[in-house]
Amino acid sequence: MPYISSLSIDTEKTNPFPFNIPAIKYAKDIKMKTPVTFIVGDNGTGKSTLMEAIAFRLQLPHMDGSGYHKRNFDAAKKLIPYLNLQWNIEKSIGFFFRAEDFGDLINSVERQDNRLSTNFYNLDGEVPQHTINLMKESANYQLHHMRKNYGQELQTFSHGEAYLKIMQEKINRKGIYLLDEPEAALSPLKQLSLIYFINEHLQTHMSQFIITTHSPILMAYPGATLYEVRESEMPQISFEETEHYSVTKSFLNNPEAYLRFLK
């Protein structure tokens, strides 16, 4: 049984942003009858903004360990008074995964390492290199944060492997898990790995997954509830009815028809 049974943005406002984007205008009585719900649609339709509002309302932790004070959650804050969640079980335990947070986490460790290398440059030749390395490691709080939360240094993995590693560390008990376009960090093969991981998790944990995606591979998850954000509506549809599926299938069946103008 999903924790959240339905959600709505209950307002007549249609301006300014974020009230003028389709995912906000048409998020009315969105039923979540299954453990996995997908919200799909084109770029700019507001899927991520809707997810951020849900995460903000639940105060779910997210990847970089910070709260919701960043400016990129300003739109979500405006939506909170109008976000209506209907619960089967009221439980705000889980995690919010955003592909952009993943990139920021990896890059922040590298940026701090570069800053520290510059700061300790004058010690080179005067202090043994292993001592400099130990000093840099002690000063790199981002590296300590990463080890504390994920058990090791994620930058030693490929992006896809690191992203799955974080998921395995954080999706380890029953709860609500929001995944915002996880395919951005995953190859097609790793997307299949994510599907299998979610399925295995749900065999032993009563959890709920709400996922935004452009990936036909992910949205093919068996038995999932699927909503497509369109310019004038947000209907519940089948996997085969999505624009992502039809365009991808048509392209793979006849790529020449799409690419012949490039010659």
PDB file of C-alpha atoms in Angstrom:
ATOM      1  CA  MET A   1       0.000   0.000   0.000  1.00  0.00           C
ATOM      2  CA  PRO A   2       1.503   3.384  -1.038  1.00  0.00           C
ATOM      3  CA  TYR A   3       1.964   5.931   1.751  1.00  0.00           C
ATOM      4  CA  ILE A   4       0.626   8.805  -0.362  1.00  0.00           C
ATOM      5  CA  SER A   5      -2.626   7.811  -2.078  1.00  0.00           C
ATOM      6  CA  SER A   6      -3.094  11.028  -4.067  1.00  0.00           C
ATOM      7  CA  LEU A   7      -1.809  14.562  -4.503  1.00  0.00           C
ATOM      8  CA  SER A   8      -3.253  17.810  -5.799  1.00  0.00           C
ATOM      9  CA  ILE A   9      -2.135  21.382  -6.281  1.00  0.00           C
ATOM     10  CA  ASP A  10      -5.333  23.109  -5.140  1.00  0.00           C
ATOM     11  CA  THR A  11      -5.260  26.647  -6.477  1.00  0.00           C
ATOM     12  CA  GLU A  12      -6.875  28.626  -9.260  1.00  0.00           C
ATOM     13  CA  LYS A  13      -3.688  30.632  -9.804  1.00  0.00           C
ATOM     14  CA  THR A  14      -2.275  30.348 -13.310  1.00  0.00           C
ATOM     15  CA  ASN A  15       0.428  33.025 -12.991  1.00  0.00           C
ATOM     16  CA  PRO A  16       3.239  33.758 -12.296  1.00  0.00           C
ATOM     17  CA  PHE A  17       5.778  30.926 -12.248  1.00  0.00           C
ATOM     18  CA  PRO A  18       5.469  28.204 -10.985  1.00  0.00           C
ATOM     19  CA  PHE A  19       1.667  28.318 -11.253  1.00  0.00           C
ATOM     20  CA  ASN A  20       1.803  28.653 -15.049  1.00  0.00           C
ATOM     21  CA  ILE A  21       3.585  25.369 -15.840  1.00  0.00           C
ATOM     22  CA  PRO A  22       1.552  22.299 -16.838  1.00  0.00           C
ATOM     23  CA  ALA A  23       2.630  19.932 -14.057  1.00  0.00           C
ATOM     24  CA  ILE A  24       1.411  22.466 -11.500  1.00  0.00           C
ATOM     25  CA  LYS A  25      -1.742  23.576 -13.337  1.00  0.00           C
ATOM     26  CA  TYR A  26      -2.945  20.013 -13.977  1.00  0.00           C
ATOM     27  CA  ALA A  27      -1.803  18.184 -10.848  1.00  0.00           C
ATOM     28  CA  LYS A  28      -5.364  17.574  -9.683  1.00  0.00           C
ATOM     29  CA  ASP A  29      -6.311  14.413  -7.809  1.00  0.00           C
ATOM     30  CA  ILE A  30      -3.279  12.456  -9.015  1.00  0.00           C
ATOM     31  CA  LYS A  31      -3.957   8.919  -7.772  1.00  0.00           C
ATOM     32  CA  MET A  32      -1.027   6.793  -6.663  1.00  0.00           C
ATOM     33  CA  LYS A  33      -2.463   3.307  -6.454  1.00  0.00           C
ATOM     34  CA  THR A  34       0.752   1.328  -6.844  1.00  0.00           C
ATOM     35  CA  PRO A  35       4.166   1.330  -5.121  1.00  0.00           C
ATOM     36  CA  VAL A  36       5.760   2.938  -8.201  1.00  0.00           C
ATOM     37  CA  THR A  37       4.353   6.073  -9.876  1.00  0.00           C
ATOM     38  CA  PHE A  38       5.963   7.731 -12.898  1.00  0.00           C
ATOM     39  CA  ILE A  39       5.465  11.357 -13.940  1.00  0.00           C
ATOM     40  CA  VAL A  40       6.689  11.856 -17.502  1.00  0.00           C
ATOM     41  CA  GLY A  41       6.578  14.652 -20.038  1.00  0.00           C
ATOM     42  CA  ASP A  42       8.667  16.973 -22.155  1.00  0.00           C
ATOM     43  CA  ASN A  43      11.339  19.344 -20.858  1.00  0.00           C
ATOM     44  CA  GLY A  44       9.907  22.439 -19.222  1.00  0.00           C
ATOM     45  CA  THR A  45       6.564  20.924 -18.239  1.00  0.00           C
ATOM     46  CA  GLY A  46       7.349  21.262 -14.524  1.00  0.00           C
ATOM     47  CA  LYS A  47       7.901  17.661 -13.429  1.00  0.00           C
ATOM     48  CA  SER A  48      10.937  18.531 -11.333  1.00  0.00           C
ATOM     49  CA  THR A  49       9.191  21.518  -9.717  1.00  0.00           C
ATOM     50  CA  LEU A  50       6.340  19.254  -8.641  1.00  0.00           C
ATOM     51  CA  MET A  51       8.801  16.736  -7.205  1.00  0.00           C
ATOM     52  CA  GLU A  52      10.655  19.465  -5.329  1.00  0.00           C
ATOM     53  CA  ALA A  53       7.383  20.620  -3.774  1.00  0.00           C
ATOM     54  CA  ILE A  54       6.616  17.084  -2.559  1.00  0.00           C
ATOM     55  CA  ALA A  55      10.153  16.665  -1.186  1.00  0.00           C
ATOM     56  CA  PHE A  56       9.981  20.058   0.527  1.00  0.00           C
ATOM     57  CA  ARG A  57       6.609  19.214   2.091  1.00  0.00           C
ATOM     58  CA  LEU A  58       7.991  15.898   3.422  1.00  0.00           C
ATOM     59  CA  GLN A  59      11.381  17.435   4.317  1.00  0.00           C
ATOM     60  CA  LEU A  60      13.110  14.405   2.844  1.00  0.00           C
ATOM     61  CA  PRO A  61      16.904  14.411   3.040  1.00  0.00           C
ATOM     62  CA  HIS A  62      18.724  14.760  -0.249  1.00  0.00           C
ATOM     63  CA  MET A  63      22.108  13.932  -1.618  1.00  0.00           C
ATOM     64  CA  ASP A  64      24.364  16.794  -0.569  1.00  0.00           C
ATOM     65  CA  GLY A  65      23.167  16.688   3.038  1.00  0.00           C
ATOM     66  CA  SER A  66      21.856  20.269   3.063  1.00  0.00           C
ATOM     67  CA  GLY A  67      18.315  21.356   3.818  1.00  0.00           C
ATOM     68  CA  TYR A  68      15.875  23.258   1.626  1.00  0.00           C
ATOM     69  CA  HIS A  69      17.301  26.764   1.971  1.00  0.00           C
ATOM     70  CA  LYS A  70      18.829  26.851  -1.512  1.00  0.00           C
ATOM     71  CA  ARG A  71      17.276  29.256  -3.995  1.00  0.00           C
ATOM     72  CA  ASN A  72      16.443  26.439  -6.393  1.00  0.00           C
ATOM     73  CA  PHE A  73      13.703  25.410  -3.957  1.00  0.00           C
ATOM     74  CA  ASP A  74      12.027  28.846  -4.049  1.00  0.00           C
ATOM     75  CA  ALA A  75       9.342  27.633  -6.469  1.00  0.00           C
ATOM     76  CA  ALA A  76       8.613  24.618  -4.285  1.00  0.00           C
ATOM     77  CA  LYS A  77       8.157  26.865  -1.243  1.00  0.00           C
ATOM     78  CA  LYS A  78       5.508  28.894  -3.086  1.00  0.00           C
ATOM     79  CA  LEU A  79       3.532  25.717  -3.790  1.00  0.00           C
ATOM     80  CA  ILE A  80       3.460  24.328  -0.251  1.00  0.00           C
ATOM     81  CA  PRO A  81       0.255  26.157   0.846  1.00  0.00           C
ATOM     82  CA  TYR A  82      -1.569  24.614  -2.111  1.00  0.00           C
ATOM     83  CA  LEU A  83      -0.104  21.088  -2.044  1.00  0.00           C
ATOM     84  CA  ASN A  84      -2.652  18.597  -0.742  1.00  0.00           C
ATOM     85  CA  LEU A  85      -1.392  15.092   0.025  1.00  0.00           C
ATOM     86  CA  GLN A  86      -3.819  12.308   0.887  1.00  0.00           C
ATOM     87  CA  TRP A  87      -2.243   9.600   3.016  1.00  0.00           C
ATOM     88  CA  ASN A  88      -2.821   5.906   3.508  1.00  0.00           C
ATOM     89  CA  ILE A  89       0.004   5.930   6.040  1.00  0.00           C
ATOM     90  CA  GLU A  90       1.524   9.257   7.094  1.00  0.00           C
ATOM     91  CA  LYS A  91       5.237   8.592   7.143  1.00  0.00           C
ATOM     92  CA  SER A  92       7.869  11.072   5.960  1.00  0.00           C
ATOM     93  CA  ILE A  93      10.893   8.797   5.915  1.00  0.00           C
ATOM     94  CA  GLY A  94      12.848   8.318   2.710  1.00  0.00           C
ATOM     95  CA  PHE A  95      15.127  10.236   0.370  1.00  0.00           C
ATOM     96  CA  PHE A  96      15.010  12.702  -2.523  1.00  0.00           C
ATOM     97  CA  PHE A  97      17.349  11.927  -5.418  1.00  0.00           C
ATOM     98  CA  ARG A  98      18.104  14.620  -7.988  1.00  0.00           C
ATOM     99  CA  ALA A  99      20.604  14.078 -10.779  1.00  0.00           C
ATOM    100  CA  GLU A 100      21.844  17.662 -10.364  1.00  0.00           C
ATOM    101  CA  ASP A 101      22.585  17.061  -6.666  1.00  0.00           C
ATOM    102  CA  PHE A 102      24.649  14.029  -7.627  1.00  0.00           C
ATOM    103  CA  GLY A 103      26.783  16.068 -10.025  1.00  0.00           C
ATOM    104  CA  ASP A 104      27.159  18.848  -7.454  1.00  0.00           C
ATOM    105  CA  LEU A 105      28.298  16.355  -4.808  1.00  0.00           C
ATOM    106  CA  ILE A 106      31.024  14.826  -6.976  1.00  0.00           C
ATOM    107  CA  ASN A 107      32.160  18.195  -8.305  1.00  0.00           C
ATOM    108  CA  SER A 108      32.270  19.818  -4.857  1.00  0.00           C
ATOM    109  CA  VAL A 109      34.744  17.202  -3.621  1.00  0.00           C
ATOM    110  CA  GLU A 110      36.960  17.796  -6.647  1.00  0.00           C
ATOM    111  CA  ARG A 111      36.726  21.589  -6.307  1.00  0.00           C
ATOM    112  CA  GLN A 112      37.697  21.495  -2.666  1.00  0.00           C
ATOM    113  CA  ASP A 113      40.585  19.147  -3.436  1.00  0.00           C
ATOM    114  CA  ASN A 114      41.847  21.591  -6.086  1.00  0.00           C
ATOM    115  CA  ARG A 115      41.539  24.528  -3.643  1.00  0.00           C
ATOM    116  CA  LEU A 116      43.486  22.650  -0.997  1.00  0.00           C
ATOM    117  CA  SER A 117      46.169  21.663  -3.510  1.00  0.00           C
ATOM    118  CA  THR A 118      46.643  25.354  -4.259  1.00  0.00           C
ATOM    119  CA  ASN A 119      46.738  26.260  -0.559  1.00  0.00           C
ATOM    120  CA  PHE A 120      49.362  23.632   0.223  1.00  0.00           C
ATOM    121  CA  TYR A 121      51.437  24.325  -2.888  1.00  0.00           C
ATOM    122  CA  ASN A 122      54.055  26.304  -0.951  1.00  0.00           C
ATOM    123  CA  LEU A 123      54.747  23.283   1.255  1.00  0.00           C
ATOM    124  CA  ASP A 124      55.822  21.188  -1.705  1.00  0.00           C
ATOM    125  CA  GLY A 125      59.463  20.195  -1.328  1.00  0.00           C
ATOM    126  CA  GLU A 126      59.613  21.309   2.302  1.00  0.00           C
ATOM    127  CA  VAL A 127      57.097  18.884   3.817  1.00  0.00           C
ATOM    128  CA  PRO A 128      56.944  15.181   2.850  1.00  0.00           C
ATOM    129  CA  GLN A 129      54.272  14.495   0.227  1.00  0.00           C
ATOM    130  CA  HIS A 130      52.458  11.909   2.358  1.00  0.00           C
ATOM    131  CA  THR A 131      52.135  14.547   5.125  1.00  0.00           C
ATOM    132  CA  ILE A 132      50.702  17.062   2.651  1.00  0.00           C
ATOM    133  CA  ASN A 133      48.218  14.422   1.475  1.00  0.00           C
ATOM    134  CA  LEU A 134      47.146  13.725   5.059  1.00  0.00           C
ATOM    135  CA  MET A 135      46.708  17.469   5.718  1.00  0.00           C
ATOM    136  CA  LYS A 136      44.601  17.869   2.571  1.00  0.00           C
ATOM    137  CA  GLU A 137      42.439  14.899   3.507  1.00  0.00           C
ATOM    138  CA  SER A 138      41.881  16.229   7.029  1.00  0.00           C
ATOM    139  CA  ALA A 139      40.808  19.607   5.652  1.00  0.00           C
ATOM    140  CA  ASN A 140      38.460  18.211   2.990  1.00  0.00           C
ATOM    141  CA  TYR A 141      35.123  18.222   4.846  1.00  0.00           C
ATOM    142  CA  GLN A 142      33.274  17.239   1.653  1.00  0.00           C
ATOM    143  CA  LEU A 143      35.351  14.069   1.468  1.00  0.00           C
ATOM    144  CA  HIS A 144      34.561  13.262   5.111  1.00  0.00           C
ATOM    145  CA  HIS A 145      30.871  13.897   4.438  1.00  0.00           C
ATOM    146  CA  MET A 146      30.973  11.522   1.473  1.00  0.00           C
ATOM    147  CA  ARG A 147      32.698   8.760   3.423  1.00  0.00           C
ATOM    148  CA  LYS A 148      30.350   9.171   6.380  1.00  0.00           C
ATOM    149  CA  ASN A 149      27.211   9.004   4.241  1.00  0.00           C
ATOM    150  CA  TYR A 150      28.212   6.580   1.504  1.00  0.00           C
ATOM    151  CA  GLY A 151      31.041   4.535   2.950  1.00  0.00           C
ATOM    152  CA  GLN A 152      33.728   5.475   0.420  1.00  0.00           C
ATOM    153  CA  GLU A 153      34.946   7.996  -2.138  1.00  0.00           C
ATOM    154  CA  LEU A 154      32.386   8.003  -4.917  1.00  0.00           C
ATOM    155  CA  GLN A 155      34.596   9.781  -7.426  1.00  0.00           C
ATOM    156  CA  THR A 156      36.545   6.519  -7.796  1.00  0.00           C
ATOM    157  CA  PHE A 157      33.457   5.049  -9.516  1.00  0.00           C
ATOM    158  CA  SER A 158      31.938   5.876 -12.880  1.00  0.00           C
ATOM    159  CA  HIS A 159      28.979   8.249 -12.553  1.00  0.00           C
ATOM    160  CA  GLY A 160      26.468   5.470 -13.088  1.00  0.00           C
ATOM    161  CA  GLU A 161      28.122   3.169 -10.562  1.00  0.00           C
ATOM    162  CA  ALA A 162      28.368   5.980  -8.002  1.00  0.00           C
ATOM    163  CA  TYR A 163      24.706   6.889  -8.441  1.00  0.00           C
ATOM    164  CA  LEU A 164      23.619   3.280  -7.912  1.00  0.00           C
ATOM    165  CA  LYS A 165      25.945   3.044  -4.906  1.00  0.00           C
ATOM    166  CA  ILE A 166      24.199   6.028  -3.295  1.00  0.00           C
ATOM    167  CA  MET A 167      20.803   4.459  -3.963  1.00  0.00           C
ATOM    168  CA  GLN A 168      21.869   1.174  -2.402  1.00  0.00           C
ATOM    169  CA  GLU A 169      23.077   3.053   0.671  1.00  0.00           C
ATOM    170  CA  LYS A 170      19.989   5.253   1.041  1.00  0.00           C
ATOM    171  CA  ILE A 171      17.174   2.963  -0.136  1.00  0.00           C
ATOM    172  CA  ASN A 172      17.628   0.433   2.620  1.00  0.00           C
ATOM    173  CA  ARG A 173      14.393   0.613   4.615  1.00  0.00           C
ATOM    174  CA  LYS A 174      10.721   1.233   4.051  1.00  0.00           C
ATOM    175  CA  GLY A 175       9.901   4.803   3.117  1.00  0.00           C
ATOM    176  CA  ILE A 176       9.047   7.274   0.363  1.00  0.00           C
ATOM    177  CA  TYR A 177      11.672   7.697  -2.356  1.00  0.00           C
ATOM    178  CA  LEU A 178      11.529  10.490  -4.922  1.00  0.00           C
ATOM    179  CA  LEU A 179      13.769  10.030  -7.980  1.00  0.00           C
ATOM    180  CA  ASP A 180      14.015  13.025 -10.309  1.00  0.00           C
ATOM    181  CA  GLU A 181      15.275  11.940 -13.744  1.00  0.00           C
ATOM    182  CA  PRO A 182      17.718   9.304 -12.447  1.00  0.00           C
ATOM    183  CA  GLU A 183      18.553   8.228 -16.006  1.00  0.00           C
ATOM    184  CA  ALA A 184      20.697  11.379 -16.366  1.00  0.00           C
ATOM    185  CA  ALA A 185      23.487   9.490 -14.576  1.00  0.00           C
ATOM    186  CA  LEU A 186      22.708   6.000 -15.872  1.00  0.00           C
ATOM    187  CA  SER A 187      23.456   4.094 -19.056  1.00  0.00           C
ATOM    188  CA  PRO A 188      20.652   1.902 -20.481  1.00  0.00           C
ATOM    189  CA  LEU A 189      22.201  -1.130 -18.779  1.00  0.00           C
ATOM    190  CA  LYS A 190      22.400   0.707 -15.437  1.00  0.00           C
ATOM    191  CA  GLN A 191      18.773   1.786 -15.878  1.00  0.00           C
ATOM    192  CA  LEU A 192      17.842  -1.882 -16.044  1.00  0.00           C
ATOM    193  CA  SER A 193      19.921  -2.428 -12.906  1.00  0.00           C
ATOM    194  CA  LEU A 194      17.898   0.310 -11.183  1.00  0.00           C
ATOM    195  CA  ILE A 195      14.631  -1.391 -12.186  1.00  0.00           C
ATOM    196  CA  TYR A 196      15.831  -4.676 -10.708  1.00  0.00           C
ATOM    197  CA  PHE A 197      17.032  -2.925  -7.565  1.00  0.00           C
ATOM    198  CA  ILE A 198      13.670  -1.218  -7.002  1.00  0.00           C
ATOM    199  CA  ASN A 199      11.855  -4.492  -7.598  1.00  0.00           C
ATOM    200  CA  GLU A 200      14.079  -6.349  -5.117  1.00  0.00           C
ATOM    201  CA  HIS A 201      13.596  -3.606  -2.543  1.00  0.00           C
ATOM    202  CA  LEU A 202       9.812  -3.803  -2.877  1.00  0.00           C
ATOM    203  CA  GLN A 203       9.872  -7.556  -2.332  1.00  0.00           C
ATOM    204  CA  THR A 204      10.987  -6.999   1.258  1.00  0.00           C
ATOM    205  CA  HIS A 205      10.018  -3.398   2.108  1.00  0.00           C
ATOM    206  CA  MET A 206       6.714  -1.554   2.002  1.00  0.00           C
ATOM    207  CA  SER A 207       7.983   1.551   0.212  1.00  0.00           C
ATOM    208  CA  GLN A 208       6.727   4.030  -2.348  1.00  0.00           C
ATOM    209  CA  PHE A 209       8.640   5.385  -5.343  1.00  0.00           C
ATOM    210  CA  ILE A 210       7.638   8.523  -7.254  1.00  0.00           C
ATOM    211  CA  ILE A 211       9.858   8.945 -10.310  1.00  0.00           C
ATOM    212  CA  THR A 212      10.125  11.564 -13.041  1.00  0.00           C
ATOM    213  CA  THR A 213      11.836  10.319 -16.155  1.00  0.00           C
ATOM    214  CA  HIS A 214      12.348  10.621 -19.899  1.00  0.00           C
ATOM    215  CA  SER A 215      13.517   7.007 -20.098  1.00  0.00           C
ATOM    216  CA  PRO A 216      11.208   4.468 -21.779  1.00  0.00           C
ATOM    217  CA  ILE A 217      13.291   1.763 -20.087  1.00  0.00           C
ATOM    218  CA  LEU A 218      12.440   2.999 -16.590  1.00  0.00           C
ATOM    219  CA  MET A 219       8.795   3.802 -17.290  1.00  0.00           C
ATOM    220  CA  ALA A 220       8.275   0.231 -18.518  1.00  0.00           C
ATOM    221  CA  TYR A 221       8.415  -0.950 -14.885  1.00  0.00           C
ATOM    222  CA  PRO A 222       5.642  -3.584 -14.657  1.00  0.00           C
ATOM    223  CA  GLY A 223       2.459  -2.517 -12.882  1.00  0.00           C
ATOM    224  CA  ALA A 224       3.503   1.101 -12.311  1.00  0.00           C
ATOM    225  CA  THR A 225       1.063   4.010 -12.367  1.00  0.00           C
ATOM    226  CA  LEU A 226       2.030   6.508 -15.069  1.00  0.00           C
ATOM    227  CA  TYR A 227       0.999  10.134 -15.657  1.00  0.00           C
ATOM    228  CA  GLU A 228       2.080  12.186 -18.661  1.00  0.00           C
ATOM    229  CA  VAL A 229       2.294  15.970 -18.321  1.00  0.00           C
ATOM    230  CA  ARG A 230       0.989  17.582 -21.507  1.00  0.00           C
ATOM    231  CA  GLU A 231       0.379  21.186 -22.493  1.00  0.00           C
ATOM    232  CA  SER A 232      -3.306  21.048 -21.567  1.00  0.00           C
ATOM    233  CA  GLU A 233      -3.739  18.020 -19.288  1.00  0.00           C
ATOM    234  CA  MET A 234      -2.026  15.421 -17.102  1.00  0.00           C
ATOM    235  CA  PRO A 235      -3.761  12.089 -17.816  1.00  0.00           C
ATOM    236  CA  GLN A 236      -3.001   8.662 -16.426  1.00  0.00           C
ATOM    237  CA  ILE A 237      -1.956   6.543 -19.403  1.00  0.00           C
ATOM    238  CA  SER A 238      -0.258   3.280 -20.304  1.00  0.00           C
ATOM    239  CA  PHE A 239       3.436   2.971 -21.102  1.00  0.00           C
ATOM    240  CA  GLU A 240       2.711   2.399 -24.798  1.00  0.00           C
ATOM    241  CA  GLU A 241       0.633   5.597 -24.968  1.00  0.00           C
ATOM    242  CA  THR A 242       3.471   7.882 -23.890  1.00  0.00           C
ATOM    243  CA  GLU A 243       5.152  10.156 -26.387  1.00  0.00           C
ATOM    244  CA  HIS A 244       8.536   8.888 -25.177  1.00  0.00           C
ATOM    245  CA  TYR A 245       7.626   5.327 -26.117  1.00  0.00           C
ATOM    246  CA  SER A 246       6.140   6.144 -29.516  1.00  0.00           C
ATOM    247  CA  VAL A 247       9.000   8.428 -30.590  1.00  0.00           C
ATOM    248  CA  THR A 248      11.710   6.032 -29.366  1.00  0.00           C
ATOM    249  CA  LYS A 249      10.052   3.012 -30.978  1.00  0.00           C
ATOM    250  CA  SER A 250       9.522   4.848 -34.259  1.00  0.00           C
ATOM    251  CA  PHE A 251      13.132   6.042 -34.310  1.00  0.00           C
ATOM    252  CA  LEU A 252      14.632   2.624 -33.536  1.00  0.00           C
ATOM    253  CA  ASN A 253      12.437   0.957 -36.139  1.00  0.00           C
ATOM    254  CA  ASN A 254      13.523   3.409 -38.843  1.00  0.00           C
ATOM    255  CA  PRO A 255      16.371   5.767 -37.880  1.00  0.00           C
ATOM    256  CA  GLU A 256      16.957   6.624 -41.555  1.00  0.00           C
ATOM    257  CA  ALA A 257      13.600   8.374 -41.710  1.00  0.00           C
ATOM    258  CA  TYR A 258      14.709  10.772 -38.942  1.00  0.00           C
ATOM    259  CA  LEU A 259      18.323  11.242 -39.992  1.00  0.00           C
ATOM    260  CA  ARG A 260      18.289  11.344 -43.785  1.00  0.00           C
ATOM    261  CA  PHE A 261      18.147  15.161 -43.818  1.00  0.00           C
ATOM    262  CA  LEU A 262      21.580  15.235 -42.119  1.00  0.00           C
ATOM    263  CA  LYS A 263      23.303  13.764 -45.187  1.00  0.00           C
TER     264      LYS A 263
END
